Coordinates of C-alpha atoms in Angstrom, one line a residue:
X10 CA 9.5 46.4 -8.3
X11 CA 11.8 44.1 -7.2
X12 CA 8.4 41.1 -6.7
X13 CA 7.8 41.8 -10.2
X14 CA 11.5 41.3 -11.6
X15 CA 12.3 38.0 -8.9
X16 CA 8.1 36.5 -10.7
X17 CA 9.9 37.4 -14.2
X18 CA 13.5 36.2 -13.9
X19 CA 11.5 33.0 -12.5
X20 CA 9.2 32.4 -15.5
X21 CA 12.4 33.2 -17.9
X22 CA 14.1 29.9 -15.6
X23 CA 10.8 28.1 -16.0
X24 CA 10.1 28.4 -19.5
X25 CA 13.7 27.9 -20.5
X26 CA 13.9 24.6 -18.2
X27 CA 11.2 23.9 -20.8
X28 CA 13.1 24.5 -23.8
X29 CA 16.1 23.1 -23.1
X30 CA 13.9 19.6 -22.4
X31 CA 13.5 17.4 -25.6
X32 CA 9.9 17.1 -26.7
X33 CA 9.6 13.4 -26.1
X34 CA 10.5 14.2 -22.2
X35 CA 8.4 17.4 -21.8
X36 CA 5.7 14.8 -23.5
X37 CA 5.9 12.4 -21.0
X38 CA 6.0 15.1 -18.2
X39 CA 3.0 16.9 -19.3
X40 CA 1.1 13.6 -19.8
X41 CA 2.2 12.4 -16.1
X42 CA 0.8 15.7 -15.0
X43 CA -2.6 15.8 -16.7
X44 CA -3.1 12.3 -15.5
X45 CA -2.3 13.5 -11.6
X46 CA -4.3 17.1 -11.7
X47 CA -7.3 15.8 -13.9
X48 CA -7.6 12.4 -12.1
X49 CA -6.5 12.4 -8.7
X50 CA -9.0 12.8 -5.5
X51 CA -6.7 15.3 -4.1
X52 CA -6.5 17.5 -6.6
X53 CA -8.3 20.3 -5.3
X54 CA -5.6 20.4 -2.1
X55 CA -2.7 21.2 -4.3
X56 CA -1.2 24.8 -6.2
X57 CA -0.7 22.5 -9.8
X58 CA 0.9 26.3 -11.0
X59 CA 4.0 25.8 -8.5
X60 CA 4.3 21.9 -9.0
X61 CA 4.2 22.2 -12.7
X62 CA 6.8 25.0 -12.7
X63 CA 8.7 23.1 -10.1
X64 CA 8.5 19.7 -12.1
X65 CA 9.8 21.4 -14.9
X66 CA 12.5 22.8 -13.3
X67 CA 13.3 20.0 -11.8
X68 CA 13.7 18.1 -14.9
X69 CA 15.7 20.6 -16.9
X70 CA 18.5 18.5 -17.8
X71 CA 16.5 15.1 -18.2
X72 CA 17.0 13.9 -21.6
X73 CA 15.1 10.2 -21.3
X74 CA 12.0 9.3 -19.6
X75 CA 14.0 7.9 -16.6
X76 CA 15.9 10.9 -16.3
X77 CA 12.9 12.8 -14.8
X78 CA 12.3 10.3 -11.9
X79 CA 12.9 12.7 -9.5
X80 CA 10.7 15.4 -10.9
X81 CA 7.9 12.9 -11.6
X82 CA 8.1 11.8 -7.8
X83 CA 8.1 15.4 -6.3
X84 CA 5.0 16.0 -8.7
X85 CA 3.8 12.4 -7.3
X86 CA 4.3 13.4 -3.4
X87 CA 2.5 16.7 -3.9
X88 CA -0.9 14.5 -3.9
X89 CA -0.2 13.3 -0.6
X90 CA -1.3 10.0 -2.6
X91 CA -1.1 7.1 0.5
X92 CA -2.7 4.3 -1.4
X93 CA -1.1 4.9 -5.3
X94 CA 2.6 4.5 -6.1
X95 CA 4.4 5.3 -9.7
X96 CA 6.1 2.4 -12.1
X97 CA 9.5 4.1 -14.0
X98 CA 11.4 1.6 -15.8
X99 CA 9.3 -1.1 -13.9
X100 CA 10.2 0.3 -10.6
X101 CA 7.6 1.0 -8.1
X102 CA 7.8 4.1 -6.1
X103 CA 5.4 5.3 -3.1
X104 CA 5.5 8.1 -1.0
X105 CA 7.7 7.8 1.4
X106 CA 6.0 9.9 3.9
X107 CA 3.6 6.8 4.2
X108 CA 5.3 4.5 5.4
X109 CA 2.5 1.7 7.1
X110 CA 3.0 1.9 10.8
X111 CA 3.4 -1.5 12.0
X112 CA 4.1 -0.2 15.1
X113 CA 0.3 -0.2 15.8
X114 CA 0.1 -4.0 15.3
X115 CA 0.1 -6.1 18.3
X116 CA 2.1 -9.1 18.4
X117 CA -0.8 -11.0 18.6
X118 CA -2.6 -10.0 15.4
X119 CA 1.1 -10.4 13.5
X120 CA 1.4 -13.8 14.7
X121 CA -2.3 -14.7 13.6
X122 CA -1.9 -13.3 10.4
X123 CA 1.2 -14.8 10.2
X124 CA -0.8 -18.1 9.6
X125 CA -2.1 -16.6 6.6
X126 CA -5.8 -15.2 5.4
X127 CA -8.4 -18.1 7.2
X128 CA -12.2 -18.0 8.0
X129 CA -12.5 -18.1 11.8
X130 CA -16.2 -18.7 13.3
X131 CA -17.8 -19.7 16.1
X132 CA -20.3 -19.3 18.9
X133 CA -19.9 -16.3 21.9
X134 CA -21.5 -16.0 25.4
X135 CA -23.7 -19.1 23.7
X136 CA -25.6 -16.5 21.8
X137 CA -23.8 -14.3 19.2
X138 CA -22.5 -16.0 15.9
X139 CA -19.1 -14.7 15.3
X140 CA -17.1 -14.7 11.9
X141 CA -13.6 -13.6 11.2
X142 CA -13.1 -12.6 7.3
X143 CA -9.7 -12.1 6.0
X144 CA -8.0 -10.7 3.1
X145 CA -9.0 -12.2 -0.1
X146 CA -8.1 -11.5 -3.6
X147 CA -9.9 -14.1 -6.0
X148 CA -10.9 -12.1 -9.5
X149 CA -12.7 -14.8 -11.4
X150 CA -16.4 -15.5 -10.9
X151 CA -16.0 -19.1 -9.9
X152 CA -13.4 -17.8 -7.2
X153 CA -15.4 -15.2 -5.6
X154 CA -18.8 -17.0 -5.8
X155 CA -17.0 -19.6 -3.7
X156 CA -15.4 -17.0 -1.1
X157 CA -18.8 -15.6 -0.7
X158 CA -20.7 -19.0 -0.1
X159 CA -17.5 -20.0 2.4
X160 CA -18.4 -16.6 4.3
X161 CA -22.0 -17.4 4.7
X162 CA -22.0 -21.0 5.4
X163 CA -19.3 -20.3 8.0
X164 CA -21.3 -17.9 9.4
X165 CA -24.5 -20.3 9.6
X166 CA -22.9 -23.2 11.1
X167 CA -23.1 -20.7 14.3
X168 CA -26.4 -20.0 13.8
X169 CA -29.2 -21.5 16.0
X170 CA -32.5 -20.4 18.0
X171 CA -30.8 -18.9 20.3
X172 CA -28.7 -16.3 18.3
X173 CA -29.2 -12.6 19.3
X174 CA -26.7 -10.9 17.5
X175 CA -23.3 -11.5 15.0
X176 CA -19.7 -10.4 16.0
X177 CA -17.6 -9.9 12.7
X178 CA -14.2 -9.2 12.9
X179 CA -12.1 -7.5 10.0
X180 CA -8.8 -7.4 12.5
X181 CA -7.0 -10.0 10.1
X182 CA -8.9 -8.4 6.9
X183 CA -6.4 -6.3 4.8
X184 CA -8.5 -5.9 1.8
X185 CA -8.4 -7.6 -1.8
X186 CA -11.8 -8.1 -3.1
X187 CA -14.6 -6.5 -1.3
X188 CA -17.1 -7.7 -3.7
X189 CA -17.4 -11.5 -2.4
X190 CA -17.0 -9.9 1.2
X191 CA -20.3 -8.0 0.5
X192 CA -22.4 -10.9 -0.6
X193 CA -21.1 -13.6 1.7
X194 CA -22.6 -11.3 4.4
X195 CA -25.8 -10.1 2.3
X196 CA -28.0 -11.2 4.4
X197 CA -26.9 -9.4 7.7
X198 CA -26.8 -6.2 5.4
X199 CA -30.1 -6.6 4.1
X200 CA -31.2 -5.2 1.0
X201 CA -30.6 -1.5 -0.5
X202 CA -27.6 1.0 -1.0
X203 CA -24.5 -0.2 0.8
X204 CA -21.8 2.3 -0.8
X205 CA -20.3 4.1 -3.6
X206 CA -17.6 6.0 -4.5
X207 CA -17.2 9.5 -6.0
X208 CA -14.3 11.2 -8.2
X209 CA -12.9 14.4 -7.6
X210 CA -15.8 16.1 -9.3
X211 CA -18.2 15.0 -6.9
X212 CA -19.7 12.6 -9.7
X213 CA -20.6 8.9 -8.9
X214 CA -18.3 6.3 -10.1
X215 CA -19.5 3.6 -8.6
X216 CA -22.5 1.8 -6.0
X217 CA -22.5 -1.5 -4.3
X218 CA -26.2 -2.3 -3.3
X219 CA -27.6 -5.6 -2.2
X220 CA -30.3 -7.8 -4.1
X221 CA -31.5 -11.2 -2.4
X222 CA -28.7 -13.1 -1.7
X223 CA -26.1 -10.9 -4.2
X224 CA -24.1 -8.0 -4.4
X225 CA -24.9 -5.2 -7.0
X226 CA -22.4 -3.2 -8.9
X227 CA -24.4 -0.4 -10.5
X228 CA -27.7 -2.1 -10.7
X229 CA -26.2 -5.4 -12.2
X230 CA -25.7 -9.0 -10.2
X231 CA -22.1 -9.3 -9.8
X232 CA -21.8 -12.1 -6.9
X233 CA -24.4 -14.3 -6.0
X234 CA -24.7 -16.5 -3.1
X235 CA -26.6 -20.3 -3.8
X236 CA -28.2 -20.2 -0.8
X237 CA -28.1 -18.2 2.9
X238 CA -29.9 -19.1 6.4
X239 CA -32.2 -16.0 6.8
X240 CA -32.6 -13.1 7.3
X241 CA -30.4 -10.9 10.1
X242 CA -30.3 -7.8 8.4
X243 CA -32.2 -6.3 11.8
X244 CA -30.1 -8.0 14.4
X245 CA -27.3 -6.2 15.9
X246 CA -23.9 -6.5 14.7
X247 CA -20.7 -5.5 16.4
X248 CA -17.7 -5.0 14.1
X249 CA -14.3 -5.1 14.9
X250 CA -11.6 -3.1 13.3
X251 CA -7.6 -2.4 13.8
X252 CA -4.8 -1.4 12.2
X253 CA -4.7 -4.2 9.7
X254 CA -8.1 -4.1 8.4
X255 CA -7.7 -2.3 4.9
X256 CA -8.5 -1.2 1.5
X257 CA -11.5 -3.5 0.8
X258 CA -11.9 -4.6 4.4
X259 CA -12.3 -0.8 5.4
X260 CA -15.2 -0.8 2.6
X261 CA -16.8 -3.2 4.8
X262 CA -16.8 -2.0 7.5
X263 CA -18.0 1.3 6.5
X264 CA -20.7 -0.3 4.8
X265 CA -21.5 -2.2 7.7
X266 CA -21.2 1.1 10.2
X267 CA -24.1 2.7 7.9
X268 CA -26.2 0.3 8.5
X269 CA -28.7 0.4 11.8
X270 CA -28.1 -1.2 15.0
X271 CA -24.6 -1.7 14.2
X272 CA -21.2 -0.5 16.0
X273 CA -17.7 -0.3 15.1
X274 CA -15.2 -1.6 17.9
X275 CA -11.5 -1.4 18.2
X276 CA -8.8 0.9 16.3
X277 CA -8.2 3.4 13.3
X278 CA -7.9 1.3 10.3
X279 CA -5.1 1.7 7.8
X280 CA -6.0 4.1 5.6
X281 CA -6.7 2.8 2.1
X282 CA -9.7 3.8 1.8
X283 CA -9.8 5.8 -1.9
X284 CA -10.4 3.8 -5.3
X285 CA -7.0 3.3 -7.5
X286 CA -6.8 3.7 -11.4
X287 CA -4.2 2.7 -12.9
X288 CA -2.8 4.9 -16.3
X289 CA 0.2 4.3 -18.6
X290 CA 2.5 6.2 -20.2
X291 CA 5.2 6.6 -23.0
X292 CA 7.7 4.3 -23.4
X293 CA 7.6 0.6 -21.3
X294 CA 6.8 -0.5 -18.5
X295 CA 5.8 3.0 -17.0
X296 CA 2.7 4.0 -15.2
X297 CA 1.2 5.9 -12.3
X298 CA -1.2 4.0 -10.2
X299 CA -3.2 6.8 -8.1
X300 CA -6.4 7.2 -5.9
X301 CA -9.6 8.4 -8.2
X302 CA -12.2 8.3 -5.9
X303 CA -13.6 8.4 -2.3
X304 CA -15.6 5.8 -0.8
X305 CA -19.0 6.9 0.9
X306 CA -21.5 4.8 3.2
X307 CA -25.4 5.0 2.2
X308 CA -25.7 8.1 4.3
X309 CA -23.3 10.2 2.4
X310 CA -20.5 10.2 4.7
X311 CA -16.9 10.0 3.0
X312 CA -14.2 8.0 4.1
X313 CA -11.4 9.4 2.4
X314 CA -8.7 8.5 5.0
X315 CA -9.1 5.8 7.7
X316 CA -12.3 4.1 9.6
X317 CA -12.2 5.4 13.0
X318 CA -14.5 2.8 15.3
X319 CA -17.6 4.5 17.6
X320 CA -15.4 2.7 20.9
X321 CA -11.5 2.6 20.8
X322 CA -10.1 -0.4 22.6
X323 CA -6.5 -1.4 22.5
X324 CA -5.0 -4.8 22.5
X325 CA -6.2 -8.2 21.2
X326 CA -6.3 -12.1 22.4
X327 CA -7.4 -13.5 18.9
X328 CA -7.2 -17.2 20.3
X329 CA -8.0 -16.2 24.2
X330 CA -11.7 -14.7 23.6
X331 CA -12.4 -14.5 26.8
X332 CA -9.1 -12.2 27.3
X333 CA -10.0 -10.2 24.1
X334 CA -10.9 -6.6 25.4
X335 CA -12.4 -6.1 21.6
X336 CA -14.4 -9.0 21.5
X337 CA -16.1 -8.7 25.4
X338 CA -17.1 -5.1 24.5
X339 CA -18.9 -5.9 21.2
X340 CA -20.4 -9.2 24.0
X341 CA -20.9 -6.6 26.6
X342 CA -22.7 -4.0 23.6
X343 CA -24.9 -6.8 22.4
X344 CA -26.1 -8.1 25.7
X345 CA -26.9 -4.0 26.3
X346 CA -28.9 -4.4 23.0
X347 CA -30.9 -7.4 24.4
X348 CA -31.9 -5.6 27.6

């Protein structure tokens, strides 16, 4: 008896929190709430009856739109959203609970990217072709053909009679654009499915395939390269990861891990691995930005926190290759792959 009067005295608190809200405000609430439980891909892990209740409560007394900041960031943290963030008033909030972890960073990889986003190449152990792609944001067609044609030819210069395999490192790769990414490295993927992305429904939102020298997005030539210098797409790769490598360059190296005779060297990758879309709502300047979809390799595997790589190894040398622990076990995995 006294469950059943506590539940009603709390529903009387709930729905008069409610009514004591002006319409506009319980408006924008319930808007800001559809948009998180219909759209976000963690919906399923939350109770929406207590965190709209709770909300609500929360912003009894609000009577503008900023007045239910607080509310709209408890309903916000519920997700366990790492890679969205909310816009009141044009101010950003995140989740505070993820905050990124520099502390996994080595000094050397801060002070390399500290020198900002640059194509490294060269030759290894006179027989592996090694490119270093960084973070790159371009949008327009003429700036991401270019990236992608940068990417390759880097990568061919290296490139002789005697190459046996490719070391690409994503250390310094904190995401932007993965289309360009994809295509200036089409030809090591080779042709077919490289991922897609699904929303919380299970239903396919996306697919990046390769065609020729280009990148596909849902069967239509999105990035194209002018020219390439073969075909590697059956040599082995070794691809090194760490705690920098995000967001667009964790979609490549998932892609890249799908695909056969490949490994994945280094550490856990930062963990923006989910697709972002980005709604409005009343009033200006106000907006929720939050994950809508998980990212999935050809094989059907879903990535919908970090990349972990298939051997951990710790510290970096970036500029001291011989001294890089990452880079002489993707050498030492090659030569293995030779034998």
């Amino acid at each position: 008896m006294k469950k059943i009067t506590f539940a009603f005295i709390l529903a009387i608190t709930f729905s008069q929190a409610k009514a004591q809200t002006p319409d506009s405000v319980r408006i924008f609430l319930d808007s800001a709430l559809n948009i998180l439980q219909h759209n976000s891909i963690y919906t399923d892990k939350v109770n929406w009856k207590i965190v709209r209740d709770s909300t609500y409560l929360l912003a009894k007394d609000a009577k503008n739109y900023n007045d239910t900041r607080s509310a709209l960031q408890f309903a916000f943290n519920s997700l366990g959203d790492k890679h969205g963030w909310l816009v009141l008033d044009d101010q950003e909030y995140r989740n505070p609970n993820f905050k990124p972890d520099t502390s996994r960073i080595s000094d050397n990889i801060k002070y390399v990217a500290s020198k900002g986003p640059k194509l490294y190449n060269g030759i290894i152990d006179n027989k592996f072709a090694y490119i270093s792609i960084p973070f790159f944001g371009g949008q327009t067609a003429e700036a991401m053909a270019n990236f992608a044609q940068r990417i390759q030819d880097s990568l061919c210069k290296n490139v002789t009679t005697e190459t046996k395999g490719f070391i690409i490192d994503l250390r310094l790769n904190a995401g932007g654009n993965m289309f360009p990414m994809y295509a200036g490295i089409s030809n090591i993927y080779g042709d077919g499915l490289v991922s897609e992305t699904k929303d919380n429904k299970g239903n396919t939102t996306g697919k990046s395939s390769i065609k020729g020298n280009g990148i596909l997005i849902n069967d239509s030539i999105f990035t194209a390269l002018k020219n390439n210098c073969g075909d590697f797409s059956k040599y082995p790769v070794a691809v090194l990861i760490g705690p920098v490598t995000g967001s667009a360059g964790e979609c490549l190296a998932a892609g890249l891990h799908a695909r056969s005779n490949t490994i994945l060297i280094g550490e856990v990758t930062a963990g923006y691995t989910t697709g972002n879309l980005g709604f409005l709502l009343p009033g200006t300047n106000n907006g929720i930005v939050i994950g809508v979809d998980v990212l999935r390799d050809k094989t059907g595997k879903e990535y919908l926190e970090n990349v972990k790589p298939d051997v951990e190894i710790i510290g970096d040398d970036f500029f001291g290759q011989a001294n890089d622990k990452k880079i002489q076990a993707a050498v030492k995995w090659l030569n293995e792959k030779m034998q």
